[in-house]
mmCIF file with all atom_site columns, C-alpha atoms in Angstrom:
data_model
loop_
_atom_site.group_PDB
_atom_site.id
_atom_site.type_symbol
_atom_site.label_atom_id
_atom_site.label_alt_id
_atom_site.label_comp_id
_atom_site.label_asym_id
_atom_site.label_entity_id
_atom_site.label_seq_id
_atom_site.pdbx_PDB_ins_code
_atom_site.Cartn_x
_atom_site.Cartn_y
_atom_site.Cartn_z
_atom_site.occupancy
_atom_site.B_iso_or_equiv
_atom_site.pdbx_formal_charge
_atom_site.auth_seq_id
_atom_site.auth_comp_id
_atom_site.auth_asym_id
_atom_site.auth_atom_id
_atom_site.pdbx_PDB_model_num
ATOM 1   C CA . MET A 1 1   ? 0.000  0.000  0.000   1.00 43.00 ? 1   MET A CA 1
ATOM 2   C CA . GLU A 1 2   ? 2.890  2.327  0.799   1.00 49.00 ? 2   GLU A CA 1
ATOM 3   C CA . ASN A 1 3   ? 4.390  1.791  -2.675  1.00 50.00 ? 3   ASN A CA 1
ATOM 4   C CA . ASN A 1 4   ? 1.183  3.017  -4.317  1.00 53.00 ? 4   ASN A CA 1
ATOM 5   C CA . GLN A 1 5   ? 1.190  6.250  -2.292  1.00 69.00 ? 5   GLN A CA 1
ATOM 6   C CA . SER A 1 6   ? 4.809  6.982  -3.138  1.00 86.00 ? 6   SER A CA 1
ATOM 7   C CA . TYR A 1 7   ? 4.165  6.156  -6.791  1.00 87.00 ? 7   TYR A CA 1
ATOM 8   C CA . PHE A 1 8   ? 1.236  8.599  -7.017  1.00 87.00 ? 8   PHE A CA 1
ATOM 9   C CA . GLY A 1 9   ? 3.103  11.137 -4.901  1.00 88.00 ? 9   GLY A CA 1
ATOM 10  C CA . GLU A 1 10  ? 6.063  11.035 -7.280  1.00 91.00 ? 10  GLU A CA 1
ATOM 11  C CA . LEU A 1 11  ? 3.728  11.244 -10.264 1.00 91.00 ? 11  LEU A CA 1
ATOM 12  C CA . GLY A 1 12  ? 2.023  14.328 -8.769  1.00 92.00 ? 12  GLY A CA 1
ATOM 13  C CA . HIS A 1 13  ? 5.440  15.902 -8.071  1.00 92.00 ? 13  HIS A CA 1
ATOM 14  C CA . GLY A 1 14  ? 6.496  15.266 -11.680 1.00 93.00 ? 14  GLY A CA 1
ATOM 15  C CA . ILE A 1 15  ? 3.354  16.892 -13.041 1.00 95.00 ? 15  ILE A CA 1
ATOM 16  C CA . LYS A 1 16  ? 3.840  19.888 -10.723 1.00 95.00 ? 16  LYS A CA 1
ATOM 17  C CA . THR A 1 17  ? 7.439  20.471 -11.912 1.00 95.00 ? 17  THR A CA 1
ATOM 18  C CA . LEU A 1 18  ? 6.366  20.047 -15.545 1.00 96.00 ? 18  LEU A CA 1
ATOM 19  C CA . ALA A 1 19  ? 3.642  22.670 -15.047 1.00 96.00 ? 19  ALA A CA 1
ATOM 20  C CA . THR A 1 20  ? 6.167  25.054 -13.448 1.00 95.00 ? 20  THR A CA 1
ATOM 21  C CA . GLY A 1 21  ? 8.535  24.651 -16.392 1.00 94.00 ? 21  GLY A CA 1
ATOM 22  C CA . MET A 1 22  ? 5.768  25.126 -18.942 1.00 95.00 ? 22  MET A CA 1
ATOM 23  C CA . LYS A 1 23  ? 4.562  28.248 -17.094 1.00 93.00 ? 23  LYS A CA 1
ATOM 24  C CA . ILE A 1 24  ? 8.020  29.832 -17.473 1.00 91.00 ? 24  ILE A CA 1
ATOM 25  C CA . THR A 1 25  ? 8.271  28.741 -21.105 1.00 90.00 ? 25  THR A CA 1
ATOM 26  C CA . TRP A 1 26  ? 4.879  30.178 -22.081 1.00 90.00 ? 26  TRP A CA 1
ATOM 27  C CA . LYS A 1 27  ? 5.579  33.396 -20.138 1.00 87.00 ? 27  LYS A CA 1
ATOM 28  C CA . GLU A 1 28  ? 8.819  33.964 -22.085 1.00 82.00 ? 28  GLU A CA 1
ATOM 29  C CA . TYR A 1 29  ? 7.159  32.984 -25.364 1.00 83.00 ? 29  TYR A CA 1
ATOM 30  C CA . PHE A 1 30  ? 4.324  35.496 -25.068 1.00 83.00 ? 30  PHE A CA 1
ATOM 31  C CA . LYS A 1 31  ? 6.541  38.221 -23.584 1.00 79.00 ? 31  LYS A CA 1
ATOM 32  C CA . ASP A 1 32  ? 8.208  38.581 -26.992 1.00 69.00 ? 32  ASP A CA 1
ATOM 33  C CA . PHE A 1 33  ? 4.888  39.430 -28.626 1.00 73.00 ? 33  PHE A CA 1
ATOM 34  C CA . PHE A 1 34  ? 4.237  42.400 -26.354 1.00 72.00 ? 34  PHE A CA 1
ATOM 35  C CA . THR A 1 35  ? 7.660  44.053 -26.292 1.00 71.00 ? 35  THR A CA 1
ATOM 36  C CA . ASN A 1 36  ? 9.118  46.322 -28.960 1.00 67.00 ? 36  ASN A CA 1
ATOM 37  C CA . LYS A 1 37  ? 11.848 44.716 -30.975 1.00 61.00 ? 37  LYS A CA 1
ATOM 38  C CA . SER A 1 38  ? 14.658 46.708 -32.482 1.00 59.00 ? 38  SER A CA 1
ATOM 39  C CA . THR A 1 39  ? 16.907 45.903 -35.395 1.00 62.00 ? 39  THR A CA 1
ATOM 40  C CA . GLU A 1 40  ? 20.184 47.611 -36.216 1.00 62.00 ? 40  GLU A CA 1
ATOM 41  C CA . GLN A 1 41  ? 19.969 48.712 -39.842 1.00 68.00 ? 41  GLN A CA 1
ATOM 42  C CA . TYR A 1 42  ? 23.620 48.005 -40.596 1.00 71.00 ? 42  TYR A CA 1
ATOM 43  C CA . PRO A 1 43  ? 24.340 48.474 -44.283 1.00 72.00 ? 43  PRO A CA 1
ATOM 44  C CA . GLU A 1 44  ? 22.116 51.481 -44.856 1.00 69.00 ? 44  GLU A CA 1
ATOM 45  C CA . ASN A 1 45  ? 23.152 53.868 -42.099 1.00 67.00 ? 45  ASN A CA 1
ATOM 46  C CA . ARG A 1 46  ? 26.446 52.480 -40.845 1.00 71.00 ? 46  ARG A CA 1
ATOM 47  C CA . LYS A 1 47  ? 28.277 55.772 -41.364 1.00 69.00 ? 47  LYS A CA 1
ATOM 48  C CA . THR A 1 48  ? 26.047 57.728 -39.003 1.00 69.00 ? 48  THR A CA 1
ATOM 49  C CA . THR A 1 49  ? 25.057 55.626 -36.007 1.00 68.00 ? 49  THR A CA 1
ATOM 50  C CA . LEU A 1 50  ? 27.111 52.427 -35.925 1.00 72.00 ? 50  LEU A CA 1
ATOM 51  C CA . HIS A 1 51  ? 29.201 52.007 -32.772 1.00 70.00 ? 51  HIS A CA 1
ATOM 52  C CA . VAL A 1 52  ? 32.180 49.655 -32.614 1.00 77.00 ? 52  VAL A CA 1
ATOM 53  C CA . ALA A 1 53  ? 34.013 49.122 -29.337 1.00 78.00 ? 53  ALA A CA 1
ATOM 54  C CA . LYS A 1 54  ? 37.551 50.515 -29.302 1.00 79.00 ? 54  LYS A CA 1
ATOM 55  C CA . ARG A 1 55  ? 38.883 47.222 -27.951 1.00 84.00 ? 55  ARG A CA 1
ATOM 56  C CA . HIS A 1 56  ? 37.405 45.190 -30.826 1.00 86.00 ? 56  HIS A CA 1
ATOM 57  C CA . ARG A 1 57  ? 40.183 43.378 -32.690 1.00 90.00 ? 57  ARG A CA 1
ATOM 58  C CA . GLY A 1 58  ? 39.539 43.746 -36.399 1.00 88.00 ? 58  GLY A CA 1
ATOM 59  C CA . ARG A 1 59  ? 42.878 43.797 -38.191 1.00 90.00 ? 59  ARG A CA 1
ATOM 60  C CA . LEU A 1 60  ? 46.558 44.258 -37.509 1.00 93.00 ? 60  LEU A CA 1
ATOM 61  C CA . VAL A 1 61  ? 48.330 47.470 -38.584 1.00 93.00 ? 61  VAL A CA 1
ATOM 62  C CA . PHE A 1 62  ? 51.744 49.037 -38.151 1.00 93.00 ? 62  PHE A CA 1
ATOM 63  C CA . LYS A 1 63  ? 52.048 52.007 -35.849 1.00 91.00 ? 63  LYS A CA 1
ATOM 64  C CA . ARG A 1 64  ? 53.854 54.855 -37.522 1.00 89.00 ? 64  ARG A CA 1
ATOM 65  C CA . ASP A 1 65  ? 55.624 57.946 -36.215 1.00 89.00 ? 65  ASP A CA 1
ATOM 66  C CA . GLU A 1 66  ? 54.933 61.543 -37.236 1.00 89.00 ? 66  GLU A CA 1
ATOM 67  C CA . ASN A 1 67  ? 57.150 61.127 -40.331 1.00 89.00 ? 67  ASN A CA 1
ATOM 68  C CA . GLY A 1 68  ? 55.225 58.059 -41.520 1.00 86.00 ? 68  GLY A CA 1
ATOM 69  C CA . ASN A 1 69  ? 58.006 55.590 -40.674 1.00 91.00 ? 69  ASN A CA 1
ATOM 70  C CA . TYR A 1 70  ? 57.059 52.350 -38.981 1.00 92.00 ? 70  TYR A CA 1
ATOM 71  C CA . LYS A 1 71  ? 58.521 51.359 -35.637 1.00 91.00 ? 71  LYS A CA 1
ATOM 72  C CA . CYS A 1 72  ? 59.175 47.705 -36.509 1.00 93.00 ? 72  CYS A CA 1
ATOM 73  C CA . THR A 1 73  ? 62.797 46.630 -35.983 1.00 92.00 ? 73  THR A CA 1
ATOM 74  C CA . ALA A 1 74  ? 62.350 43.176 -37.584 1.00 93.00 ? 74  ALA A CA 1
ATOM 75  C CA . CYS A 1 75  ? 63.042 41.333 -34.338 1.00 93.00 ? 75  CYS A CA 1
ATOM 76  C CA . THR A 1 76  ? 60.546 38.584 -35.420 1.00 94.00 ? 76  THR A CA 1
ATOM 77  C CA . LEU A 1 77  ? 59.098 38.152 -31.902 1.00 95.00 ? 77  LEU A CA 1
ATOM 78  C CA . CYS A 1 78  ? 55.571 38.580 -33.243 1.00 95.00 ? 78  CYS A CA 1
ATOM 79  C CA . GLU A 1 79  ? 56.185 35.886 -35.853 1.00 96.00 ? 79  GLU A CA 1
ATOM 80  C CA . LYS A 1 80  ? 57.501 33.487 -33.225 1.00 96.00 ? 80  LYS A CA 1
ATOM 81  C CA . THR A 1 81  ? 54.583 33.997 -30.838 1.00 96.00 ? 81  THR A CA 1
ATOM 82  C CA . CYS A 1 82  ? 51.844 33.692 -33.477 1.00 96.00 ? 82  CYS A CA 1
ATOM 83  C CA . PRO A 1 83  ? 50.214 30.311 -32.759 1.00 95.00 ? 83  PRO A CA 1
ATOM 84  C CA . ASN A 1 84  ? 49.086 29.539 -36.302 1.00 93.00 ? 84  ASN A CA 1
ATOM 85  C CA . GLY A 1 85  ? 51.691 31.286 -38.426 1.00 94.00 ? 85  GLY A CA 1
ATOM 86  C CA . THR A 1 86  ? 49.707 34.186 -39.829 1.00 96.00 ? 86  THR A CA 1
ATOM 87  C CA . ILE A 1 87  ? 52.718 36.508 -39.651 1.00 97.00 ? 87  ILE A CA 1
ATOM 88  C CA . LYS A 1 88  ? 55.690 35.896 -41.948 1.00 97.00 ? 88  LYS A CA 1
ATOM 89  C CA . ILE A 1 89  ? 58.635 38.276 -41.792 1.00 96.00 ? 89  ILE A CA 1
ATOM 90  C CA . GLN A 1 90  ? 61.482 38.487 -44.285 1.00 96.00 ? 90  GLN A CA 1
ATOM 91  C CA . THR A 1 91  ? 64.610 40.303 -43.195 1.00 96.00 ? 91  THR A CA 1
ATOM 92  C CA . GLU A 1 92  ? 68.115 40.925 -44.439 1.00 95.00 ? 92  GLU A CA 1
ATOM 93  C CA . MET A 1 93  ? 71.313 41.900 -42.711 1.00 94.00 ? 93  MET A CA 1
ATOM 94  C CA . VAL A 1 94  ? 72.773 45.261 -43.747 1.00 93.00 ? 94  VAL A CA 1
ATOM 95  C CA . THR A 1 95  ? 75.836 47.099 -42.541 1.00 92.00 ? 95  THR A CA 1
ATOM 96  C CA . ASP A 1 96  ? 75.220 50.490 -40.968 1.00 86.00 ? 96  ASP A CA 1
ATOM 97  C CA . PRO A 1 97  ? 77.569 52.942 -42.748 1.00 86.00 ? 97  PRO A CA 1
ATOM 98  C CA . GLU A 1 98  ? 77.989 55.161 -39.679 1.00 87.00 ? 98  GLU A CA 1
ATOM 99  C CA . THR A 1 99  ? 78.848 52.546 -37.068 1.00 87.00 ? 99  THR A CA 1
ATOM 100 C CA . GLY A 1 100 ? 79.941 49.656 -39.251 1.00 87.00 ? 100 GLY A CA 1
ATOM 101 C CA . LYS A 1 101 ? 77.728 47.241 -37.293 1.00 90.00 ? 101 LYS A CA 1
ATOM 102 C CA . LYS A 1 102 ? 75.412 44.771 -38.936 1.00 91.00 ? 102 LYS A CA 1
ATOM 103 C CA . LYS A 1 103 ? 71.749 45.454 -38.475 1.00 90.00 ? 103 LYS A CA 1
ATOM 104 C CA . ARG A 1 104 ? 68.621 43.537 -39.391 1.00 92.00 ? 104 ARG A CA 1
ATOM 105 C CA . ARG A 1 105 ? 66.351 45.320 -41.879 1.00 93.00 ? 105 ARG A CA 1
ATOM 106 C CA . LEU A 1 106 ? 62.728 44.498 -42.655 1.00 94.00 ? 106 LEU A CA 1
ATOM 107 C CA . VAL A 1 107 ? 62.129 43.412 -46.252 1.00 95.00 ? 107 VAL A CA 1
ATOM 108 C CA . ASP A 1 108 ? 58.530 42.165 -46.050 1.00 96.00 ? 108 ASP A CA 1
ATOM 109 C CA . TYR A 1 109 ? 55.981 41.910 -43.232 1.00 96.00 ? 109 TYR A CA 1
ATOM 110 C CA . GLN A 1 110 ? 53.220 39.587 -44.421 1.00 97.00 ? 110 GLN A CA 1
ATOM 111 C CA . TYR A 1 111 ? 50.042 39.236 -42.342 1.00 97.00 ? 111 TYR A CA 1
ATOM 112 C CA . ASP A 1 112 ? 47.258 36.826 -43.311 1.00 96.00 ? 112 ASP A CA 1
ATOM 113 C CA . LEU A 1 113 ? 44.017 38.316 -42.014 1.00 94.00 ? 113 LEU A CA 1
ATOM 114 C CA . GLY A 1 114 ? 42.038 35.253 -43.099 1.00 93.00 ? 114 GLY A CA 1
ATOM 115 C CA . ASP A 1 115 ? 44.012 32.909 -40.820 1.00 94.00 ? 115 ASP A CA 1
ATOM 116 C CA . CYS A 1 116 ? 44.369 35.250 -37.845 1.00 94.00 ? 116 CYS A CA 1
ATOM 117 C CA . MET A 1 117 ? 42.766 34.179 -34.558 1.00 94.00 ? 117 MET A CA 1
ATOM 118 C CA . PHE A 1 118 ? 42.876 37.758 -33.186 1.00 94.00 ? 118 PHE A CA 1
ATOM 119 C CA . CYS A 1 119 ? 44.489 36.456 -29.992 1.00 94.00 ? 119 CYS A CA 1
ATOM 120 C CA . GLN A 1 120 ? 46.694 39.548 -29.630 1.00 94.00 ? 120 GLN A CA 1
ATOM 121 C CA . LEU A 1 121 ? 49.762 37.519 -28.669 1.00 96.00 ? 121 LEU A CA 1
ATOM 122 C CA . CYS A 1 122 ? 51.773 39.276 -31.383 1.00 95.00 ? 122 CYS A CA 1
ATOM 123 C CA . THR A 1 123 ? 51.023 42.752 -30.034 1.00 95.00 ? 123 THR A CA 1
ATOM 124 C CA . ASN A 1 124 ? 51.806 41.654 -26.486 1.00 95.00 ? 124 ASN A CA 1
ATOM 125 C CA . ALA A 1 125 ? 55.153 40.205 -27.585 1.00 95.00 ? 125 ALA A CA 1
ATOM 126 C CA . CYS A 1 126 ? 56.243 43.308 -29.491 1.00 94.00 ? 126 CYS A CA 1
ATOM 127 C CA . ASN A 1 127 ? 58.785 45.153 -27.329 1.00 94.00 ? 127 ASN A CA 1
ATOM 128 C CA . PHE A 1 128 ? 58.790 48.186 -29.619 1.00 93.00 ? 128 PHE A CA 1
ATOM 129 C CA . ASP A 1 129 ? 55.023 48.848 -29.678 1.00 93.00 ? 129 ASP A CA 1
ATOM 130 C CA . ALA A 1 130 ? 55.134 48.635 -33.469 1.00 94.00 ? 130 ALA A CA 1
ATOM 131 C CA . ILE A 1 131 ? 51.878 46.778 -34.200 1.00 95.00 ? 131 ILE A CA 1
ATOM 132 C CA . GLU A 1 132 ? 48.329 47.036 -32.929 1.00 93.00 ? 132 GLU A CA 1
ATOM 133 C CA . PHE A 1 133 ? 44.847 45.772 -33.683 1.00 92.00 ? 133 PHE A CA 1
ATOM 134 C CA . THR A 1 134 ? 42.326 48.282 -34.951 1.00 88.00 ? 134 THR A CA 1
ATOM 135 C CA . ASN A 1 135 ? 38.570 47.914 -34.685 1.00 85.00 ? 135 ASN A CA 1
ATOM 136 C CA . ASP A 1 136 ? 38.073 47.915 -38.459 1.00 84.00 ? 136 ASP A CA 1
ATOM 137 C CA . PHE A 1 137 ? 35.715 45.018 -39.106 1.00 83.00 ? 137 PHE A CA 1
ATOM 138 C CA . GLU A 1 138 ? 34.761 45.467 -42.769 1.00 83.00 ? 138 GLU A CA 1
ATOM 139 C CA . ASN A 1 139 ? 37.298 43.087 -44.281 1.00 86.00 ? 139 ASN A CA 1
ATOM 140 C CA . ALA A 1 140 ? 35.114 40.907 -46.493 1.00 87.00 ? 140 ALA A CA 1
ATOM 141 C CA . VAL A 1 141 ? 36.525 40.127 -49.947 1.00 91.00 ? 141 VAL A CA 1
ATOM 142 C CA . PHE A 1 142 ? 35.721 37.623 -52.669 1.00 94.00 ? 142 PHE A CA 1
ATOM 143 C CA . ASP A 1 143 ? 39.318 36.556 -53.250 1.00 94.00 ? 143 ASP A CA 1
ATOM 144 C CA . ARG A 1 144 ? 41.122 35.021 -50.270 1.00 93.00 ? 144 ARG A CA 1
ATOM 145 C CA . ASP A 1 145 ? 44.480 36.234 -51.566 1.00 93.00 ? 145 ASP A CA 1
ATOM 146 C CA . LYS A 1 146 ? 43.399 39.826 -50.885 1.00 93.00 ? 146 LYS A CA 1
ATOM 147 C CA . LEU A 1 147 ? 43.378 39.013 -47.161 1.00 94.00 ? 147 LEU A CA 1
ATOM 148 C CA . VAL A 1 148 ? 47.168 38.643 -47.207 1.00 95.00 ? 148 VAL A CA 1
ATOM 149 C CA . LEU A 1 149 ? 48.408 42.109 -46.274 1.00 95.00 ? 149 LEU A CA 1
ATOM 150 C CA . HIS A 1 150 ? 51.924 43.525 -46.456 1.00 95.00 ? 150 HIS A CA 1
ATOM 151 C CA . LEU A 1 151 ? 51.910 45.882 -43.490 1.00 94.00 ? 151 LEU A CA 1
ATOM 152 C CA . ASP A 1 152 ? 55.255 47.500 -44.239 1.00 93.00 ? 152 ASP A CA 1
ATOM 153 C CA . LYS A 1 153 ? 54.054 48.604 -47.680 1.00 92.00 ? 153 LYS A CA 1
ATOM 154 C CA . GLU A 1 154 ? 50.592 49.901 -46.783 1.00 89.00 ? 154 GLU A CA 1
ATOM 155 C CA . VAL A 1 155 ? 49.657 52.977 -44.800 1.00 86.00 ? 155 VAL A CA 1
ATOM 156 C CA . TYR A 1 156 ? 46.442 52.356 -42.882 1.00 84.00 ? 156 TYR A CA 1
ATOM 157 C CA . ASP A 1 157 ? 44.134 55.342 -43.175 1.00 78.00 ? 157 ASP A CA 1
ATOM 158 C CA . GLY A 1 158 ? 41.501 54.403 -40.603 1.00 72.00 ? 158 GLY A CA 1
ATOM 159 C CA . GLY A 1 159 ? 39.119 52.163 -42.491 1.00 67.00 ? 159 GLY A CA 1
ATOM 160 C CA . SER A 1 160 ? 35.981 52.800 -44.460 1.00 66.00 ? 160 SER A CA 1
ATOM 161 C CA . LEU A 1 161 ? 33.813 54.254 -41.697 1.00 68.00 ? 161 LEU A CA 1
ATOM 162 C CA . PRO A 1 162 ? 34.216 57.757 -40.234 1.00 66.00 ? 162 PRO A CA 1
ATOM 163 C CA . ASN A 1 163 ? 35.696 57.926 -36.703 1.00 69.00 ? 163 ASN A CA 1
ATOM 164 C CA . LEU A 1 164 ? 36.074 54.141 -36.677 1.00 67.00 ? 164 LEU A CA 1
ATOM 165 C CA . LEU A 1 165 ? 39.266 54.158 -34.640 1.00 64.00 ? 165 LEU A CA 1
ATOM 166 C CA . ASP A 1 166 ? 37.506 56.253 -32.002 1.00 67.00 ? 166 ASP A CA 1
ATOM 167 C CA . GLY A 1 167 ? 34.589 53.814 -31.893 1.00 64.00 ? 167 GLY A CA 1
ATOM 168 C CA . GLY A 1 168 ? 32.374 55.235 -34.640 1.00 63.00 ? 168 GLY A CA 1
ATOM 169 C CA . ALA A 1 169 ? 29.181 56.855 -33.442 1.00 63.00 ? 169 ALA A CA 1
ATOM 170 C CA . PRO A 1 170 ? 28.803 57.592 -29.730 1.00 65.00 ? 170 PRO A CA 1
ATOM 171 C CA . PHE A 1 171 ? 27.557 54.622 -27.742 1.00 62.00 ? 171 PHE A CA 1
ATOM 172 C CA . GLU A 1 172 ? 24.103 55.064 -26.244 1.00 60.00 ? 172 GLU A CA 1
ATOM 173 C CA . ILE A 1 173 ? 22.513 52.243 -24.297 1.00 54.00 ? 173 ILE A CA 1
ATOM 174 C CA . GLY A 1 174 ? 19.111 51.348 -25.673 1.00 53.00 ? 174 GLY A CA 1
ATOM 175 C CA . LYS A 1 175 ? 19.413 53.687 -28.652 1.00 52.00 ? 175 LYS A CA 1
ATOM 176 C CA . PHE A 1 176 ? 20.161 52.082 -31.988 1.00 51.00 ? 176 PHE A CA 1
ATOM 177 C CA . ASN A 1 177 ? 19.659 52.936 -35.595 1.00 48.00 ? 177 ASN A CA 1
ATOM 178 C CA . THR A 1 178 ? 16.428 51.034 -35.395 1.00 49.00 ? 178 THR A CA 1
ATOM 179 C CA . LYS A 1 179 ? 13.057 50.404 -36.814 1.00 48.00 ? 179 LYS A CA 1
ATOM 180 C CA . THR A 1 180 ? 10.606 49.088 -34.280 1.00 47.00 ? 180 THR A CA 1
ATOM 181 C CA . LYS A 1 181 ? 7.994  46.518 -35.057 1.00 45.00 ? 181 LYS A CA 1
#
């Protein structure tokens, strides 16, 4: 007789917990019908209201001084710390005419944006603060070979969006370039 009571007691407890779970599920389901939804209209108005966090890692660029010269000394630390080999550096040894000492000179700094994990190990390893990640995220191309960048030969101008390096449009919580339903 005691087994029957525990059986029905457990069955009643199971039904009660199922009803509690279904109550929460239905509450969340119908809540979406009564709240305003917002959608960021990205391609149309991205130059006016799109905000990108400054710490977003979009692509690697060389830092340059006021004369436009890059700070890279071709030490190859960034290449050695890159876990999947997206950075390939070619150097050559040249003799400095003033001191007569041999010095390493950068020939080519190749960065494969398509293979990059954006782990930032290369920028952390750089002792000369010569490279950094920008928050430029519009890097889509049809040809994968265009994702291989030669950072020593290009001068990064700040991307395709205005004020992108500063984060784009000012960030306002709850305010988007939206259309509400």
